[in-house]
Short mmCIF file of C-alpha atoms and ligand atoms in Angstrom, two decimals:
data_model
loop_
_atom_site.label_atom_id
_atom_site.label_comp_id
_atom_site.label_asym_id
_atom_site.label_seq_id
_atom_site.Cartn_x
_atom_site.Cartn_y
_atom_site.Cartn_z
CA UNK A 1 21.92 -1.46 -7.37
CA UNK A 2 19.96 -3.25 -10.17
CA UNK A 3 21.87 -6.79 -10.90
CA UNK A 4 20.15 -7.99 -14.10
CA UNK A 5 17.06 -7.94 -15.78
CA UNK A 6 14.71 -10.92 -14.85
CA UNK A 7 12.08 -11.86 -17.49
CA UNK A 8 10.52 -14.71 -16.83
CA UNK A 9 10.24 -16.04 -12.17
CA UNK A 10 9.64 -13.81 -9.68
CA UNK A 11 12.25 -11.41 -8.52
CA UNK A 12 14.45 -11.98 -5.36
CA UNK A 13 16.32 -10.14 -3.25
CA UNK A 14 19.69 -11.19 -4.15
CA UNK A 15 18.54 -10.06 -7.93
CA UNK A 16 20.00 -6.33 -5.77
CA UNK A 17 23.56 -5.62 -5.19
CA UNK A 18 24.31 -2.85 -2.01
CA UNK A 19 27.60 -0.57 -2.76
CA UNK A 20 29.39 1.70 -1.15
CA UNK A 21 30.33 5.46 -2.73
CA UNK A 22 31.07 8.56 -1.04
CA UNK A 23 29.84 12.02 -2.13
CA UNK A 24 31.97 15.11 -2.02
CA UNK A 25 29.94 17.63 -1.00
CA UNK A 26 32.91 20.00 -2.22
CA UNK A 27 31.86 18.73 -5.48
CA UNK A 28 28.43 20.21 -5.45
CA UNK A 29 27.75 22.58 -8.73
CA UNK A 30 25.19 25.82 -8.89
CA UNK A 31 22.23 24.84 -7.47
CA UNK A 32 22.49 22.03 -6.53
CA UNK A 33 21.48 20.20 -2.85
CA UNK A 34 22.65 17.69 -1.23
CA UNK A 35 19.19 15.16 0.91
CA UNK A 36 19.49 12.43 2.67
CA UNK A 37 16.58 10.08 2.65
CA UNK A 38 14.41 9.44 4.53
CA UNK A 39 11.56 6.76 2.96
CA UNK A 40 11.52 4.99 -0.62
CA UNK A 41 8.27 3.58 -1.72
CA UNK A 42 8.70 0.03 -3.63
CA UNK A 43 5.60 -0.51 -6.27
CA UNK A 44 5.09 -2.87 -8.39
CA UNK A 45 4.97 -0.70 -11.23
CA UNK A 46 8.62 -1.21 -10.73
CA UNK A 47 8.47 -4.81 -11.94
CA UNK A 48 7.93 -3.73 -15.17
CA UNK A 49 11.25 -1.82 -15.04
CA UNK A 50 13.25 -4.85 -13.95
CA UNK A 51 13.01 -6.98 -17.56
CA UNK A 52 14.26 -5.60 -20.80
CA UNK A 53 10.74 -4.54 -21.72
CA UNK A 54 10.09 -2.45 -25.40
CA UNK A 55 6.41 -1.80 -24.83
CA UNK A 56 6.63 -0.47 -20.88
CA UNK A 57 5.00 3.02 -20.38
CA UNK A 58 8.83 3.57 -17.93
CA UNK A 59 12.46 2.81 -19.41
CA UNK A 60 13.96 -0.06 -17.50
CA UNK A 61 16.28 0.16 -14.87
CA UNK A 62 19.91 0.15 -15.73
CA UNK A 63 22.19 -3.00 -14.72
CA UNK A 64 24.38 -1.85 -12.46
CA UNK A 65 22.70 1.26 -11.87
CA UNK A 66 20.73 2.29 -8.31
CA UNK A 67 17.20 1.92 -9.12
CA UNK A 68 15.04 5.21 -8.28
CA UNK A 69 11.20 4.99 -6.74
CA UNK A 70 8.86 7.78 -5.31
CA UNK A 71 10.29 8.48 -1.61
CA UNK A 72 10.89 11.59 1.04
CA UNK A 73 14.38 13.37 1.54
CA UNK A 74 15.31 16.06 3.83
CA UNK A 75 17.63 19.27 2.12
CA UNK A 76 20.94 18.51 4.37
CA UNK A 77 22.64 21.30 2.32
CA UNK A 78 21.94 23.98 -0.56
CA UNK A 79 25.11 24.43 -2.55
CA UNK A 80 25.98 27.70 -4.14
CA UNK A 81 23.39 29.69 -7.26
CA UNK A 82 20.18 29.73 -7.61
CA UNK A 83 18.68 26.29 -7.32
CA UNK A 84 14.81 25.54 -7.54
CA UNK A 85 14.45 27.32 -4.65
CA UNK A 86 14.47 24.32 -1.88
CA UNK A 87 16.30 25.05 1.99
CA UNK A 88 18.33 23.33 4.19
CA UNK A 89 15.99 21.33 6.11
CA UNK A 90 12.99 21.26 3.72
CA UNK A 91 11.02 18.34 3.19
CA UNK A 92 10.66 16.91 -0.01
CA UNK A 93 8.80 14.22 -2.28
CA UNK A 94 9.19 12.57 -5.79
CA UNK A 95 11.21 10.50 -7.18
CA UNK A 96 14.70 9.85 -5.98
CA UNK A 97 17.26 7.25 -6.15
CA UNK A 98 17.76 4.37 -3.68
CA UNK A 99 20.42 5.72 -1.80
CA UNK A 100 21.17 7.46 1.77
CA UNK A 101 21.94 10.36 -0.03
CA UNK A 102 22.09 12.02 -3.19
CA UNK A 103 23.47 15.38 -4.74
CA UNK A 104 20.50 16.42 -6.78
CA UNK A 105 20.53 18.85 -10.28
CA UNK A 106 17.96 21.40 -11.03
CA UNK A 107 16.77 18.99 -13.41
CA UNK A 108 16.17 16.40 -10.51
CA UNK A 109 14.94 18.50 -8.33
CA UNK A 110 12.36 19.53 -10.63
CA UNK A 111 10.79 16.05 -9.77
CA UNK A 112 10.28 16.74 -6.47
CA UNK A 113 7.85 18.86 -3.92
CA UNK A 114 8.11 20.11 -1.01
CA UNK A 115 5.85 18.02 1.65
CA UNK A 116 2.91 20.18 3.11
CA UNK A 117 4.39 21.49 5.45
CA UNK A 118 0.37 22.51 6.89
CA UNK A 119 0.55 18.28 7.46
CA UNK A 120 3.74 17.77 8.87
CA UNK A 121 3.71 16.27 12.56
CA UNK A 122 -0.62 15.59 11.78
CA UNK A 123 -0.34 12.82 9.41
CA UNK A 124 2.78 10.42 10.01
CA UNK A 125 5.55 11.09 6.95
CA UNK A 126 4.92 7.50 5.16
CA UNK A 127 1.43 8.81 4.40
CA UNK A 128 2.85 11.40 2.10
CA UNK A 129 4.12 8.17 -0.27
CA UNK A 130 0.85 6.26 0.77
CA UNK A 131 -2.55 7.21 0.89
CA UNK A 132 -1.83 10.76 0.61
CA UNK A 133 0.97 9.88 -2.41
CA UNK A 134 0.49 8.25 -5.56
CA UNK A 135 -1.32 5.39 -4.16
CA UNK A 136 -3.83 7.04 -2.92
CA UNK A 137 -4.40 9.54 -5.48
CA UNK A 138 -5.02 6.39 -8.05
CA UNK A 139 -7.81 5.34 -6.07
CA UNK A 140 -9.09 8.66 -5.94
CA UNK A 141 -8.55 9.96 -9.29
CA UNK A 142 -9.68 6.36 -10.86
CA UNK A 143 -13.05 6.44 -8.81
CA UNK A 144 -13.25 10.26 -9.90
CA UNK A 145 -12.47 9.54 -14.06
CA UNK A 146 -13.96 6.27 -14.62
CA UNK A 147 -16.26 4.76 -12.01
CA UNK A 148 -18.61 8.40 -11.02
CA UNK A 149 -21.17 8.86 -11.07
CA UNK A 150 -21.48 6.58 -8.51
CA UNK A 151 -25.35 5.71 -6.83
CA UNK A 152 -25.62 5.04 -2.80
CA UNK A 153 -25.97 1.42 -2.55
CA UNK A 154 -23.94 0.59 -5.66
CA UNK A 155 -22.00 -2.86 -5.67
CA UNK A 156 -18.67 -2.56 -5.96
CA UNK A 157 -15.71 -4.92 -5.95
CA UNK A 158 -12.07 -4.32 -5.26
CA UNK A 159 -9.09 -7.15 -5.83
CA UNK A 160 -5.92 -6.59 -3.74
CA UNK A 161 -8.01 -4.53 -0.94
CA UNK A 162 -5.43 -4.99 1.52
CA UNK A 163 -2.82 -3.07 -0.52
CA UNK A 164 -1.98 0.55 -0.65
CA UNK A 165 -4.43 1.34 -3.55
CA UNK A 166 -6.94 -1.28 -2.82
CA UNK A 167 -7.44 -0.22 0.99
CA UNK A 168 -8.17 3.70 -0.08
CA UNK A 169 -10.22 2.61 -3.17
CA UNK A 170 -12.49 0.00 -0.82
CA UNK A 171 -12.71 3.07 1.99
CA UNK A 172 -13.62 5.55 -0.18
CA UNK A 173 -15.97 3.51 -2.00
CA UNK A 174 -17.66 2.89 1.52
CA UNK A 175 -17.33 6.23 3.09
CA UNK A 176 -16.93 8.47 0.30
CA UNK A 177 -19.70 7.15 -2.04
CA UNK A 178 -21.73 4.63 0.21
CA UNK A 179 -21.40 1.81 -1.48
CA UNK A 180 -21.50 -2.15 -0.46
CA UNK A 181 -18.15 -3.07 -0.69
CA UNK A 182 -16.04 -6.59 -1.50
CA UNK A 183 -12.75 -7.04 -1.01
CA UNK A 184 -10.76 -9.70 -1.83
CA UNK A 185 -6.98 -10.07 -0.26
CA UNK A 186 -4.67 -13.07 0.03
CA UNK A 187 -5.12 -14.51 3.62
CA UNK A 188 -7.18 -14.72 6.96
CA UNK A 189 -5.53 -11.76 8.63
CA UNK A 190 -5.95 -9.47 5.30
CA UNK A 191 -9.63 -10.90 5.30
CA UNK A 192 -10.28 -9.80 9.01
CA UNK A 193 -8.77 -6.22 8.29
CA UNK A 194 -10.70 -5.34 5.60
CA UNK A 195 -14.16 -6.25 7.61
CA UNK A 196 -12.49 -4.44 10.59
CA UNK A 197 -12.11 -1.39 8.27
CA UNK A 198 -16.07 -1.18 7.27
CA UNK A 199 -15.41 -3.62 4.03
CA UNK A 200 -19.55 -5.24 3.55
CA UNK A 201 -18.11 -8.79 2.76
CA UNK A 202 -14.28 -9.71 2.02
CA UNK A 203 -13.10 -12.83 1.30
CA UNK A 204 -8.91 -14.83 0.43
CA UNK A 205 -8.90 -15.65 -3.24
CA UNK A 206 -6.33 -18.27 -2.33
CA UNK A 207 -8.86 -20.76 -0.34
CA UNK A 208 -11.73 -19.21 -2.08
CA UNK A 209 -13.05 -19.59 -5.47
CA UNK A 210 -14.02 -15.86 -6.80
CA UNK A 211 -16.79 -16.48 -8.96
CA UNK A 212 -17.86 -18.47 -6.32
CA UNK A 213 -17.42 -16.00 -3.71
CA UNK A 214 -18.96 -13.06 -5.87
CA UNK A 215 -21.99 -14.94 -6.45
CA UNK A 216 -22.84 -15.79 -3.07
CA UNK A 217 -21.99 -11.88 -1.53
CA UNK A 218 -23.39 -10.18 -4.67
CA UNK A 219 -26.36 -12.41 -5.84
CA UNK A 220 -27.52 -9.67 -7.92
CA UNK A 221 -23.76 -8.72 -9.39
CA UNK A 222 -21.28 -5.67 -8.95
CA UNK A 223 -21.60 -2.62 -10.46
CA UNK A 224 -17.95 -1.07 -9.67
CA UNK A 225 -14.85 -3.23 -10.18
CA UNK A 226 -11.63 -2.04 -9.03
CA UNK A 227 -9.03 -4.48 -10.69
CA UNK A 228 -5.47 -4.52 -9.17
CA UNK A 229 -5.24 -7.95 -9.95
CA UNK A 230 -6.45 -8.86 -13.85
CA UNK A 231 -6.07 -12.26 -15.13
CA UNK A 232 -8.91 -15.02 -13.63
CA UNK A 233 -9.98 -12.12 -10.84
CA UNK A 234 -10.78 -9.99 -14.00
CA UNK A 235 -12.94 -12.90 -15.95
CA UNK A 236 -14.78 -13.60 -12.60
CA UNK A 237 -15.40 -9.62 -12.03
CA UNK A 238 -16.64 -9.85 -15.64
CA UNK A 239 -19.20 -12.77 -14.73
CA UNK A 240 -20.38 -11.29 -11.84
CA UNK A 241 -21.12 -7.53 -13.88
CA UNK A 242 -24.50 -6.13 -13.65
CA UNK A 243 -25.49 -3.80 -17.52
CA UNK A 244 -23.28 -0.98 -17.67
CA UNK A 245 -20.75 -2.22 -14.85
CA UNK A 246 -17.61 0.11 -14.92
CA UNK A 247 -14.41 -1.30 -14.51
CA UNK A 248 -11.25 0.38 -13.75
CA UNK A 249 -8.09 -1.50 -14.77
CA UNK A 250 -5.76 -0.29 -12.41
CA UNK A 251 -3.25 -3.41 -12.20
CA UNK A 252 -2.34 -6.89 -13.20
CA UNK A 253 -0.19 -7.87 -10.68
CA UNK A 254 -1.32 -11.38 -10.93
CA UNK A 255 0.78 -10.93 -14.31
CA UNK A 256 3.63 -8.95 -13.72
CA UNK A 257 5.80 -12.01 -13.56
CA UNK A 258 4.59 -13.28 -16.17
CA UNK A 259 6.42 -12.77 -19.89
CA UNK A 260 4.18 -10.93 -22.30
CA UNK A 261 3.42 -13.54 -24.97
CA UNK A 262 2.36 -16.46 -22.00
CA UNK A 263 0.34 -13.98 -19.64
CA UNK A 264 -3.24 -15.09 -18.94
CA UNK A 265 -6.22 -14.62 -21.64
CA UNK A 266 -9.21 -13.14 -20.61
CA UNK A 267 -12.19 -15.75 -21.39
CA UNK A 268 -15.23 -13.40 -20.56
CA UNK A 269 -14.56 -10.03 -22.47
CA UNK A 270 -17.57 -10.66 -24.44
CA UNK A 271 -19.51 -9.30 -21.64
CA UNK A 272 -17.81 -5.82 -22.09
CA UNK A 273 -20.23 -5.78 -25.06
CA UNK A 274 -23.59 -7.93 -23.98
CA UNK A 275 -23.65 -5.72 -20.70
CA UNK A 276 -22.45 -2.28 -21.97
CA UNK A 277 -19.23 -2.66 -19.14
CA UNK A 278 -17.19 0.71 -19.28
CA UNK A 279 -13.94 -0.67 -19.11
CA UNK A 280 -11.17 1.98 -18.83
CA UNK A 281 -7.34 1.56 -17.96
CA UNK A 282 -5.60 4.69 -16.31
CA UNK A 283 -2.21 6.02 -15.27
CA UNK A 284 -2.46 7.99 -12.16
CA UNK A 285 -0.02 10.46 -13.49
CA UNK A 286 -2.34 11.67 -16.58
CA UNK A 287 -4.26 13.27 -13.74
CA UNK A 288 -1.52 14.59 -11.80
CA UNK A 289 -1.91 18.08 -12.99
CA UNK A 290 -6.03 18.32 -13.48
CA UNK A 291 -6.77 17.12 -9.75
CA UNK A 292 -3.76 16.69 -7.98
CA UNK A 293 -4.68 19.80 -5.74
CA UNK A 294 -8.06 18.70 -5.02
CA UNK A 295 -7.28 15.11 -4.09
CA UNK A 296 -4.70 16.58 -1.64
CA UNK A 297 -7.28 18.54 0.28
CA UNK A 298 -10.05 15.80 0.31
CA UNK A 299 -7.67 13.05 0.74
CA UNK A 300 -6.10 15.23 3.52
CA UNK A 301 -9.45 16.04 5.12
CA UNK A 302 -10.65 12.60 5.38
CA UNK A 303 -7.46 11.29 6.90
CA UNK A 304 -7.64 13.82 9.35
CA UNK A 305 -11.14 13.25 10.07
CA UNK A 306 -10.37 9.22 10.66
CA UNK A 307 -12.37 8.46 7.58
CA UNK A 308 -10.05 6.99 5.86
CA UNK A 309 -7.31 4.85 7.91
CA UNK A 310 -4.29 4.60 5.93
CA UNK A 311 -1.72 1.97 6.96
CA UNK A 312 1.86 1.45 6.22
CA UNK A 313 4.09 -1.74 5.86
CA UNK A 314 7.51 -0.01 6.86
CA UNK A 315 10.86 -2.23 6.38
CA UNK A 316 13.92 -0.73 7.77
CA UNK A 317 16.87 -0.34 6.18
CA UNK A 318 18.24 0.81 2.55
CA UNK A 319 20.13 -2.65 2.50
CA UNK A 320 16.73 -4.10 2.71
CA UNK A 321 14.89 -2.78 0.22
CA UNK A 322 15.19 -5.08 -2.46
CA UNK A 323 13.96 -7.71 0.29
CA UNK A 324 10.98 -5.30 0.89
CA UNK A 325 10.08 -5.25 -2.62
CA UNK A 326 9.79 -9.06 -2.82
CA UNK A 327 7.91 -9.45 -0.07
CA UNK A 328 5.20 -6.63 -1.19
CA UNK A 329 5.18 -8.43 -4.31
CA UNK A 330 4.26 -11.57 -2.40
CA UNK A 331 1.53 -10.49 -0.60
CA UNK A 332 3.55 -10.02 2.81
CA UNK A 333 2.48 -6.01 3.30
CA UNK A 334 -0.63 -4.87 4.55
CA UNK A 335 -1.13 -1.45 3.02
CA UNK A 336 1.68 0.90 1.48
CA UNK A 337 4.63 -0.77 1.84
CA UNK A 338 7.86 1.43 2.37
CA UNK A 339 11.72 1.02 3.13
CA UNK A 340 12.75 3.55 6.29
CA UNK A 341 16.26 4.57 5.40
CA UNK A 342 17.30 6.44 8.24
CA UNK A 343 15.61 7.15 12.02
CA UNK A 344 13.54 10.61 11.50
P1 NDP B 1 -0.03 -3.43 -3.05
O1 NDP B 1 0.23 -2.67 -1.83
O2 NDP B 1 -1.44 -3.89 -3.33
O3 NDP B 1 0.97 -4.67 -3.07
C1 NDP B 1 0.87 -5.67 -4.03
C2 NDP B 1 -0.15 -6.76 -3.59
O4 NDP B 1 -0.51 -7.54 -4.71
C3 NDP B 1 0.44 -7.77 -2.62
O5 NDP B 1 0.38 -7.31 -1.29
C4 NDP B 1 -0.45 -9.00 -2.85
O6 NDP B 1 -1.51 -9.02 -1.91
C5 NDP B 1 -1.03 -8.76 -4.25
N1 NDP B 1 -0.67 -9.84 -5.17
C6 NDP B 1 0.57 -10.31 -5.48
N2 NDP B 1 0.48 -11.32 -6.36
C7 NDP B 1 -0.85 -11.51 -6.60
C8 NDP B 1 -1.59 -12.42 -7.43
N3 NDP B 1 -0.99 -13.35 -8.16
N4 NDP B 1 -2.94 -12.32 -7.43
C9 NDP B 1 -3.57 -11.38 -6.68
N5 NDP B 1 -2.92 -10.50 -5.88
C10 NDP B 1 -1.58 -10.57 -5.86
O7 NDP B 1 0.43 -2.61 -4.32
P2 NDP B 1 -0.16 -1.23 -4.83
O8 NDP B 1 -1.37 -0.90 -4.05
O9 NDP B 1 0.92 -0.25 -4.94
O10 NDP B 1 -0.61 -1.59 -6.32
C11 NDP B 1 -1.78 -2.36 -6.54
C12 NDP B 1 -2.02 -2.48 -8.05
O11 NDP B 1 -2.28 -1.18 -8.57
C13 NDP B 1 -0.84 -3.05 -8.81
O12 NDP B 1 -1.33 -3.86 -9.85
C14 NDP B 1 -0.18 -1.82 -9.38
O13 NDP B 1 0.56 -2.09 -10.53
C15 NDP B 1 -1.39 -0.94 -9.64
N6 NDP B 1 -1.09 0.49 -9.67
C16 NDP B 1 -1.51 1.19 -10.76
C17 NDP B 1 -1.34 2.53 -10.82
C18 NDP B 1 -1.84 3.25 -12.02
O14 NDP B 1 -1.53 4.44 -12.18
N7 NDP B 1 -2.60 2.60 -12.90
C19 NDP B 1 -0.66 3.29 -9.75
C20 NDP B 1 -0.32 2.47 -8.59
C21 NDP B 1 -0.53 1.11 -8.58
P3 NDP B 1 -2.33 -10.38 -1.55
O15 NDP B 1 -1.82 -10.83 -0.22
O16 NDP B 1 -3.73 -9.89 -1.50
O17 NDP B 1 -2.06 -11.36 -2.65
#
């Protein structure tokens, strides 16, 4: 459960509560099913949901409420009438609440899919919330809307590489559209993955200086930016821009913390204008519906072909999952990180 909202530190894990409640599956109505999960996802979108916040694009979690996040849930039971048509033992995905099991309306259920079942046992089941899930699909669909056409060669940037979106965009970006990539990522070991992963030049923003770093692996500037991060990553990114740079604002994370009216200023938006930058900000779920199919075949395809790795961070445990989203929001996954509810 969600204690309280927190406004202004970072979350921690004893900001979550773990209860006990039994369902009744006698007490299941038409068309209903009872799942058990399986995986939750924890984003930092989320953040956003944890402070009393007007302006947020998601309503906040509730106080004393479970909060709910993207995961996978098996059908342990169909009850009686025509539900949305899901079986005992189907596979699902969406959005679901964090518990080890839930009795689900039509209207809930209308939030979820059933996992490819073409995929199942080929690609591991924490893919389907990772690079093949919403993660993915934002690097993707971003690269797709805002940053194409993209020219061989092009220079292009990506902040938080080692994370779930950040390690698709930088690998498509390499393999998909042959550009020189950059990554930045907050230590050594991140740093050594990214190069291991095909990454041109990656560097910690911690012990490095990024203006610093940009200039000296991109004399000539970036082309692409791929911000996960805003504040001071985003004025050095707009530095470092060659003329008509695009720049995808994806994130903020450095800000999420942060309360609205003290969050970092942006010094060098000036250059949006002397260099013609195309900066755009995106929601991956405005593109859900337009290319949603077509990411899952490429996306598929490429993970099956090994040219794209994707990597999970998997913490086990429901009781842990508040713990799990602290550390992903300190830096301590590498890749999508996840909460394993139950052995599958
Ligand atoms: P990640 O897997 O990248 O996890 C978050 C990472 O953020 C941490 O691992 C940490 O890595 C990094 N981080 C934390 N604090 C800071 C900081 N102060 N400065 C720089 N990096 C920091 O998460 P996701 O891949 O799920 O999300 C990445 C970004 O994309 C987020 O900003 C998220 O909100 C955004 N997003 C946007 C979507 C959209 O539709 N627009 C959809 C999904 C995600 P490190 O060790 O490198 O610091």
């Amino acid at each position: 459960l969600w204690k309280a909202h927190v406004e202004d530190r970072p979350v921690a894990a004893d900001d979550f509560e773990v209860a006990t409640n039994s369902i009744d599956p006698q007490a299941m109505g038409e068309g209903d099913i009872l799942v058990e999960l399986l995986y939750l996802s924890v984003d930092p979108y989320m953040r956003g949901m944890m402070r009393d916040s007007k302006g947020y694009y998601r309503q906040p979690f509730t106080p004393g409420q479970p909060l709910s996040s993207r995961g996978i849930a098996r059908v342990v039971r169909a009850g009686p009438g025509v539900g949305s048509g899901f079986e005992e033992g189907d596979v699902l995905s969406g959005m679901l609440p964090w518990s080890s099991h839930a009795i689900l309306n039509r209207r809930a259920q209308a939030a979820l899919q059933l996992v490819d079942s073409r995929l199942l046992g080929k690609l591991p089941l924490p893919c389907f919330l990772g690079a093949l899930g919403a993660p993915g699909m934002t690097a993707w669909a971003g690269l797709k809307k805002i940053a194409e056409p993209i020219k061989q060669g092009e220079v292009a940037f990506v902040s938080g590489a080692a994370g779930a979106v950040g390690l698709v965009a930088g690998q498509l970006l390499k393999t998909k559209y042959g550009c020189n990539v950059i990554g930045s990522a907050g230590s050594n070991e991140k740093v050594a993955l990214l190069q291991q992963l095909g990454f041109d030049a990656a560097f910690n923003y911690k012990t490095t200086d990024t203006a610093e770093a940009l200039t000296q692996v991109a004399p000539d500037g970036i082309d692409i930016y791929f911000d996960n991060v805003g504040g001071p990553t985003l004025d050095a990114a707009l530095a470092a821009a060659r003329p008509h740079a695009r720049f995808l604002a994806c994130g903020a994370i450095s800000q999420y913390d942060t309360p609205e009216d003290s969050r970092y200023g942006v010094k060098n938006l000036m250059n949006v204008i002397t260099k013609r930058i195309k900066l755009r900000g995106f929601i991956v779920g405005d593109y859900a519906a337009e290319l949603g199919g077509e990411f899952h075949e490429d996306m598929s395809q490429l993970l099956l072909a090994g040219k794209v790795k994707a990597l999970q961070h998997v913490t086990q445990g429901l009781e842990n999952a508040g713990a799990a989203f602290v550390g992903m929001m300190g830096g301590g996954n590498v890749g999508k990180a996840l909460v394993q509810v139950v052995e599958t």
